[in-house]
PDB file of C-alpha atoms in Angstrom:
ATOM      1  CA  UNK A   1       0.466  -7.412  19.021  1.00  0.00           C
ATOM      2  CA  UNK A   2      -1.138  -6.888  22.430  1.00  0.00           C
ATOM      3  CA  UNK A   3      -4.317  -8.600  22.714  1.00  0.00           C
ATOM      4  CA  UNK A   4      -6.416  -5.028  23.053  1.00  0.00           C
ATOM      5  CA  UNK A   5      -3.815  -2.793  20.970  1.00  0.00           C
ATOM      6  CA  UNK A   6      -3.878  -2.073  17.294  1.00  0.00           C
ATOM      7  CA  UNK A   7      -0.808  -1.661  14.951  1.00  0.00           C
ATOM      8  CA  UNK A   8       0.126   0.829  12.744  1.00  0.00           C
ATOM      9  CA  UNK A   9       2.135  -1.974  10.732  1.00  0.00           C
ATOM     10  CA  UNK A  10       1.410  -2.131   6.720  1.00  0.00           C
ATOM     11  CA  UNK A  11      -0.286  -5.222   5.940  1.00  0.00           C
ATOM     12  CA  UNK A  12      -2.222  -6.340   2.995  1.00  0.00           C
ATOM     13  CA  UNK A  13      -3.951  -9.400   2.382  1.00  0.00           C
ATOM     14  CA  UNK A  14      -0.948 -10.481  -0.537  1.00  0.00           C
ATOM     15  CA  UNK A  15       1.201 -11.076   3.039  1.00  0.00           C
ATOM     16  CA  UNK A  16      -0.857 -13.566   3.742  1.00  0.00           C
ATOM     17  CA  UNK A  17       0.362 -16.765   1.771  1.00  0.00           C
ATOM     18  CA  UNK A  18       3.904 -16.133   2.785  1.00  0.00           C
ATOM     19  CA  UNK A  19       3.276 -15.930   5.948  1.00  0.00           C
ATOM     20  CA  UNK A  20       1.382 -18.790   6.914  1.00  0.00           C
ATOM     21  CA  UNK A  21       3.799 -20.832   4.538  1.00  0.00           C
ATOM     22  CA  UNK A  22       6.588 -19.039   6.974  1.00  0.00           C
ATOM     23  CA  UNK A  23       4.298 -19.981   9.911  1.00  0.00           C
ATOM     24  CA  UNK A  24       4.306 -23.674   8.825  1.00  0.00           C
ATOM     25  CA  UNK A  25       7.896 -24.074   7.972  1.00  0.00           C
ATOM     26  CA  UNK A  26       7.015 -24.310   4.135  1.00  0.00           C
ATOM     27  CA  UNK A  27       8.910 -21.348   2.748  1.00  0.00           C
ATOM     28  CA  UNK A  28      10.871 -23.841   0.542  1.00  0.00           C
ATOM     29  CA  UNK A  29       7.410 -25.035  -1.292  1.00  0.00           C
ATOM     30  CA  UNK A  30       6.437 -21.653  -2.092  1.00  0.00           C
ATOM     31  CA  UNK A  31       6.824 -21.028  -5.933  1.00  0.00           C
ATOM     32  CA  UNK A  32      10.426 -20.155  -7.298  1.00  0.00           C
ATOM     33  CA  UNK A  33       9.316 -18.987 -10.915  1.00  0.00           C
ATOM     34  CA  UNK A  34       7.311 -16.237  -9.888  1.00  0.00           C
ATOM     35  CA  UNK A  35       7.579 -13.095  -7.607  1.00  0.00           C
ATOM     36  CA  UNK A  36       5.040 -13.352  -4.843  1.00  0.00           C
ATOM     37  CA  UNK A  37       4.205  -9.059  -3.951  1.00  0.00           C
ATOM     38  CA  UNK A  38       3.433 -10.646  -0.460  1.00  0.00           C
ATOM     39  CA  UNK A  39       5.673 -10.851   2.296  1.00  0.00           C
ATOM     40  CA  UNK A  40       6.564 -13.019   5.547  1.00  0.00           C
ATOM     41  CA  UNK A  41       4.345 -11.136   8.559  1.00  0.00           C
ATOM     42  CA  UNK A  42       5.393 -13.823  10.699  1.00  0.00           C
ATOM     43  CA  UNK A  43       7.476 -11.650  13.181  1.00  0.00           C
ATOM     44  CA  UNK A  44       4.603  -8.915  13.343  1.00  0.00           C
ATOM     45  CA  UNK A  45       1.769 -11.765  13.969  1.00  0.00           C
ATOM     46  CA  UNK A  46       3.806 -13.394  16.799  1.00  0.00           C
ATOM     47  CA  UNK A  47       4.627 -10.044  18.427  1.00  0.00           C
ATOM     48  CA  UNK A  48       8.470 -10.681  18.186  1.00  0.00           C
ATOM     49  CA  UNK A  49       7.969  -7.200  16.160  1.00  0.00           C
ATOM     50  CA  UNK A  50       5.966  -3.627  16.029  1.00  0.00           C
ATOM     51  CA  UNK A  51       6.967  -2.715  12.436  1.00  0.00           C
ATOM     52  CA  UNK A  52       6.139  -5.362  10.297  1.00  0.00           C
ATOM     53  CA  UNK A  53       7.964  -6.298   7.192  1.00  0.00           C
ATOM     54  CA  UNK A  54       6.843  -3.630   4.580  1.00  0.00           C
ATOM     55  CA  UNK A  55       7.096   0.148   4.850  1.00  0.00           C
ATOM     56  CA  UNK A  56       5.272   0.728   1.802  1.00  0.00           C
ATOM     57  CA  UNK A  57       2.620  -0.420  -0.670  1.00  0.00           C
ATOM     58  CA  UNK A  58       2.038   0.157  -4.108  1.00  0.00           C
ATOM     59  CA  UNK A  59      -2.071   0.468  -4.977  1.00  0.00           C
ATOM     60  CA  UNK A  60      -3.407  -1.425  -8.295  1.00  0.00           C
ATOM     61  CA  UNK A  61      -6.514  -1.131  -9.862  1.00  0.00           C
ATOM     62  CA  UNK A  62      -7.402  -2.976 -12.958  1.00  0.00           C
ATOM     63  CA  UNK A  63      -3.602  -3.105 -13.739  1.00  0.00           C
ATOM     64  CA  UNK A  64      -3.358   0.633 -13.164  1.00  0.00           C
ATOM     65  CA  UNK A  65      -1.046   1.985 -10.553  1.00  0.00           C
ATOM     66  CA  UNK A  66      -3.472   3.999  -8.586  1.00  0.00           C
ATOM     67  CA  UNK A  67      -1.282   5.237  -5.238  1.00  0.00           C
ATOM     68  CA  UNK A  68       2.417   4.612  -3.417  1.00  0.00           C
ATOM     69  CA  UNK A  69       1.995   4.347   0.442  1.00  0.00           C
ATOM     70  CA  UNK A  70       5.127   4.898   2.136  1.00  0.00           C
ATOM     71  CA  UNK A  71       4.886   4.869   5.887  1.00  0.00           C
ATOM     72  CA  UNK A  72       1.741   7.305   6.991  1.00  0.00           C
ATOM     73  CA  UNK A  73       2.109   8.795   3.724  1.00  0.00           C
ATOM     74  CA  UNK A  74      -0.341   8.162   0.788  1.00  0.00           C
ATOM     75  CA  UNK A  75       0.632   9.538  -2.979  1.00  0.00           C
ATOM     76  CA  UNK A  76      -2.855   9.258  -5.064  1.00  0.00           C
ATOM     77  CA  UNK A  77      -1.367   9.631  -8.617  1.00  0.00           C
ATOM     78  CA  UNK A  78      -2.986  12.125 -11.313  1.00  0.00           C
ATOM     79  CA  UNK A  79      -4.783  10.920 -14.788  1.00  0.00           C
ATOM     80  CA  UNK A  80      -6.462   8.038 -13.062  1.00  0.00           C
ATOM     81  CA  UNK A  81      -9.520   6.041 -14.553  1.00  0.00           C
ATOM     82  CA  UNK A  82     -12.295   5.402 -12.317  1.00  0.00           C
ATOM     83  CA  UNK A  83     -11.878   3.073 -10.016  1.00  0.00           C
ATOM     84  CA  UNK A  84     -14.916   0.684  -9.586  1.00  0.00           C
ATOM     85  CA  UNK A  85     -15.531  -2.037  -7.099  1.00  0.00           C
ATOM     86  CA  UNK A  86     -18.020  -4.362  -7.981  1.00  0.00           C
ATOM     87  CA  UNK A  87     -19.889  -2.390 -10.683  1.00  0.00           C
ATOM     88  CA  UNK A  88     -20.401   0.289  -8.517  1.00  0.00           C
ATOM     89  CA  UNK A  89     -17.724   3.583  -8.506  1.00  0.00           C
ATOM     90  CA  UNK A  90     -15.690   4.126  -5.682  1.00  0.00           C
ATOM     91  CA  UNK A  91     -13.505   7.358  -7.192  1.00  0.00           C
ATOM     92  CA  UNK A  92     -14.802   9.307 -10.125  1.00  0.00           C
ATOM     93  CA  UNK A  93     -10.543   9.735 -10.680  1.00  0.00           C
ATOM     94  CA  UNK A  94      -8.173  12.404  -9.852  1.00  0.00           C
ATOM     95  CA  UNK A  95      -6.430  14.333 -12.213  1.00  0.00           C
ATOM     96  CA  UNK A  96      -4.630  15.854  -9.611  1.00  0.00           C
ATOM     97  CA  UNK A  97      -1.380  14.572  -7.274  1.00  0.00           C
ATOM     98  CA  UNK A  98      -3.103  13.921  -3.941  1.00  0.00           C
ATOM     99  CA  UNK A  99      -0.929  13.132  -0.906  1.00  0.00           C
ATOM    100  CA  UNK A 100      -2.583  12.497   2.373  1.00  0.00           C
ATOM    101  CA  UNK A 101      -1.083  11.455   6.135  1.00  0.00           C
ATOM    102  CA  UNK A 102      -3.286   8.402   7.065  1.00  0.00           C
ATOM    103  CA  UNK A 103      -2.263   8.730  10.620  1.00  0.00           C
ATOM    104  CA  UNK A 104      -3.524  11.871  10.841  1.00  0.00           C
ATOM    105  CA  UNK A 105      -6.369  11.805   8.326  1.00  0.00           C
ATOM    106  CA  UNK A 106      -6.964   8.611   7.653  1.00  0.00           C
ATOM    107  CA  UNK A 107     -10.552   9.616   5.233  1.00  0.00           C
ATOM    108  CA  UNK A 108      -8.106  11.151   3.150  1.00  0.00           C
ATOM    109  CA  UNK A 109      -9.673  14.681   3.189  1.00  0.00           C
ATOM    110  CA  UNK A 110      -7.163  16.832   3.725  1.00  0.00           C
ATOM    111  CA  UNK A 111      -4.340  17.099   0.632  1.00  0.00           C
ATOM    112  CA  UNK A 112      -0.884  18.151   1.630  1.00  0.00           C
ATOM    113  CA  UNK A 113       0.300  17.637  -1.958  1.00  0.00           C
ATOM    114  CA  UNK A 114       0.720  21.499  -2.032  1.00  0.00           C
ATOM    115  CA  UNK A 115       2.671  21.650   1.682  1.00  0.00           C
ATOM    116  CA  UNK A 116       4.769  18.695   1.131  1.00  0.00           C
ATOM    117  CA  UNK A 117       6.337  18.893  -2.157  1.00  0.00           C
ATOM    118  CA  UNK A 118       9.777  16.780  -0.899  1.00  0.00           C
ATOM    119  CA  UNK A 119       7.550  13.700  -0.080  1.00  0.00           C
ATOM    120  CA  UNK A 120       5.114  13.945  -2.803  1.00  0.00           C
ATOM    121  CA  UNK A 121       8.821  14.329  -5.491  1.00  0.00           C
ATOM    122  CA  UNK A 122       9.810  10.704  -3.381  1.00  0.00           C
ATOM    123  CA  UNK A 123       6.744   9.153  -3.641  1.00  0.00           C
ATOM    124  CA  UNK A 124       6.465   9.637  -7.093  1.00  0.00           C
ATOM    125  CA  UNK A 125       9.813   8.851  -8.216  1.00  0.00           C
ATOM    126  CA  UNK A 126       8.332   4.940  -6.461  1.00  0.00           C
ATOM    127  CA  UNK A 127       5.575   5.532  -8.611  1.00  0.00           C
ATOM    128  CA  UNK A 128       7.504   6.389 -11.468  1.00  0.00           C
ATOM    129  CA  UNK A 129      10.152   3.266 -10.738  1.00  0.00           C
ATOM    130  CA  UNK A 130       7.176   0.925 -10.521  1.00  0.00           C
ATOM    131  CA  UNK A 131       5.646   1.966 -13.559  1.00  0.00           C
ATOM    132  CA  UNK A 132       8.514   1.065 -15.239  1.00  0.00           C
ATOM    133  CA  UNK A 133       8.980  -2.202 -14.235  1.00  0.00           C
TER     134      UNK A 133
END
């Protein structure tokens, strides 16, 4: 990226063992007897790409699938627990399907669960498919 620019790439901090280990030529060291949920940013970090290598992100808290991000789109699922941080609450819990665009609204204030119901039926059939794993 363009020293000055930001990126609207999906990153999370799981990206950042395989990437380095990509960085470094160690790919082959990396443990084969578990799935890492990180991926190689390698591309993205160097510039060579915009995108990144993830379009989406699945959201855990305490073992508890909290949201699917897919693109701009968030899906907050319904029935959630609280979610705390540090013995403090962050979300009392939803017991409502939230979807929000984060490149529009990225404080997550306006819901478009209501006008969008194609993306909200995708996003939770990830949600659904992930559970299930």
């Amino acid at each position: 990226i363009p020293s000055g620019q930001t990126s609207k790439a999906i990153v999370s901090s799981l990206d950042v063992l395989p990437t380095f280990a990509g960085l470094a030529g160690a790919r082959k060291h990396l443990p084969e007897n578990r799935k890492l949920d990180g991926v190689n940013q390698s591309d993205l970090w160097l510039g060579k790409s915009k995108k990144g290598a993830r379009n989406g992100f699945l959201y855990y808290n305490d073992g508890e699938l909290q949201a699917v991000r897919e693109g701009p789109w968030k899906l907050r699922l319904p029935g959630l627990k609280k979610m705390r941080h540090y013995y403090k609450t962050l979300d009392k819990g939803s017991q409502q399907t939230e979807l929000y665009h984060l490149e529009k609204d990225p404080g997550e204030t306006n819901d478009l669960a209501e006008h969008e119901p194609e993306t909200v039926a995708r996003l939770m059939k990830i949600a659904n498919e992930a559970k299930a794993r």
